[in-house]
GROMACS .gro file of N, CA and C in nm:
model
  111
    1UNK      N    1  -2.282   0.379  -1.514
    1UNK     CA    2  -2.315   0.308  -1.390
    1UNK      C    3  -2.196   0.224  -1.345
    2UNK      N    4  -2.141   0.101  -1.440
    2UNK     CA    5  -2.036   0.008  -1.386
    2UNK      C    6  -1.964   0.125  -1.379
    3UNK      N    7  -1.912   0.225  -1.429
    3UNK     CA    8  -1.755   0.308  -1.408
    3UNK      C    9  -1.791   0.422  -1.262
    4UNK      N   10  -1.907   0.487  -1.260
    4UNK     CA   11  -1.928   0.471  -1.097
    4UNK      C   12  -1.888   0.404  -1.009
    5UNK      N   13  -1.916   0.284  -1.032
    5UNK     CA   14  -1.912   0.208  -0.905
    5UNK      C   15  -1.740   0.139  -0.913
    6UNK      N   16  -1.669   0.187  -1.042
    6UNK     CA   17  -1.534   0.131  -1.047
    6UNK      C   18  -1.501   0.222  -0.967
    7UNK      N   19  -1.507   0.319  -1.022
    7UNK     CA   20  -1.404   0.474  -0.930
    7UNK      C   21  -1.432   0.479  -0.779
    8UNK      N   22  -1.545   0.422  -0.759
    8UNK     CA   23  -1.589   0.417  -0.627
    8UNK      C   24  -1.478   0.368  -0.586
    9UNK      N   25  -1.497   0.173  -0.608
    9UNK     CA   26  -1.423   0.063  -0.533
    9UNK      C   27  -1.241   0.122  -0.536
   10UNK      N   28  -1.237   0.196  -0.638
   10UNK     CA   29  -1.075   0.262  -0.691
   10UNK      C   30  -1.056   0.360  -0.574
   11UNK      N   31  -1.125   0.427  -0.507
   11UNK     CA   32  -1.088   0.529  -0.408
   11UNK      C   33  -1.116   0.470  -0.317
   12UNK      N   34  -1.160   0.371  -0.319
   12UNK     CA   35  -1.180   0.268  -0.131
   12UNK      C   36  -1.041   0.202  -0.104
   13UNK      N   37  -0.996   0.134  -0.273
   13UNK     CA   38  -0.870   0.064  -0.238
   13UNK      C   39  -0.760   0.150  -0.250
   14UNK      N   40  -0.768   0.296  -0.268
   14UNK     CA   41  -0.646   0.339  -0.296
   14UNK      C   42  -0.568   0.365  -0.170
   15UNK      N   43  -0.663   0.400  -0.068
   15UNK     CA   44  -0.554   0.425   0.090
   15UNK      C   45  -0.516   0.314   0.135
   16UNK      N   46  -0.620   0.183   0.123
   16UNK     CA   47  -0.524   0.059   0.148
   16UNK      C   48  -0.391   0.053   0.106
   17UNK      N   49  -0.396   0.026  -0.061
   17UNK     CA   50  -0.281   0.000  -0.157
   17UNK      C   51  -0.163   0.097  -0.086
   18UNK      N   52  -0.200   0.207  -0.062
   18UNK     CA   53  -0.030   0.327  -0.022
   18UNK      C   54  -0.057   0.297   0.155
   19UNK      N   55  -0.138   0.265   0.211
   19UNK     CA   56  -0.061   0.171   0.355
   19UNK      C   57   0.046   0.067   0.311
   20UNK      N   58  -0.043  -0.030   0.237
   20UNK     CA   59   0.052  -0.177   0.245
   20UNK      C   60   0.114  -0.138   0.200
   21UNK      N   61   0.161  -0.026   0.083
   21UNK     CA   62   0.315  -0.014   0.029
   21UNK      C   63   0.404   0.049   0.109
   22UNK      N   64   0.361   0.216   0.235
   22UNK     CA   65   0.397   0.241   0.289
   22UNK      C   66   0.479   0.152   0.384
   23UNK      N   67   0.373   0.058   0.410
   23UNK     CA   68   0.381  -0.053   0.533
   23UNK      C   69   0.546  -0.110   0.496
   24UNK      N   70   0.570  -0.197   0.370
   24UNK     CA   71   0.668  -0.290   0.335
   24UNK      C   72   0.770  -0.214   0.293
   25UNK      N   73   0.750  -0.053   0.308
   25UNK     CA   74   0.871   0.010   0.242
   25UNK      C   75   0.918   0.042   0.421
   26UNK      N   76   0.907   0.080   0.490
   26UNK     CA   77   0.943   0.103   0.620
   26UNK      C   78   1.015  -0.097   0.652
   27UNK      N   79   0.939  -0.181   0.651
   27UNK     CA   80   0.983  -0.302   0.715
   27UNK      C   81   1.103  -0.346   0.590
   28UNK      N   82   1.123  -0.267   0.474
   28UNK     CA   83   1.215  -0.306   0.418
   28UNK      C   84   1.367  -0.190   0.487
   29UNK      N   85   1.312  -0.107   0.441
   29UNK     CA   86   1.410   0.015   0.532
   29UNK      C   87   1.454   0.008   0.664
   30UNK      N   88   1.398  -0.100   0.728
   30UNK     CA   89   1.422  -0.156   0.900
   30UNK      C   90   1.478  -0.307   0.850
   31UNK      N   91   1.477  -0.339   0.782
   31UNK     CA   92   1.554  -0.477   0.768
   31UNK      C   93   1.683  -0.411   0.717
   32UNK      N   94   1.714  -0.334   0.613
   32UNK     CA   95   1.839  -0.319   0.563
   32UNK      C   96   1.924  -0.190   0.642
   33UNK      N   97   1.856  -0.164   0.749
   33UNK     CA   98   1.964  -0.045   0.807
   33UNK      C   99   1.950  -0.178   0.932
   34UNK      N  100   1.914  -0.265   0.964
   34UNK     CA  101   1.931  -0.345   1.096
   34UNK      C  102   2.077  -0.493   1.037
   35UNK      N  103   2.039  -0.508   0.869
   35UNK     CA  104   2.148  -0.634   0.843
   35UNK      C  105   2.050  -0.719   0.826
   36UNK      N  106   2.177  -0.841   0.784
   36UNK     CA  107   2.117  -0.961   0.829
   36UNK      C  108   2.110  -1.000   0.962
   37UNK      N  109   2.019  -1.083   0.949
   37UNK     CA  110   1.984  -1.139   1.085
   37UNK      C  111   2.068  -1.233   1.138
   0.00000   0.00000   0.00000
């Protein structure tokens, strides 16, 4: 039952988790091909 409902909550957060990483790997890759500011 609890490991149901883990794997569940585990495949709800997993497309979040690879946005926000997607997310900060692009705004890192746009900070270092743009410089410092």
């Amino acid at each position: 039952m609890l490991k149901k409902e883990l794997t569940e909550s585990l495949l709800t957060l997993m497309p979040i988790v690879a946005f926000v990483i997607l997310a900060l790997y692009l705004l890192i890759q746009d900070a270092s091909s743009v410089g410092p500011l």
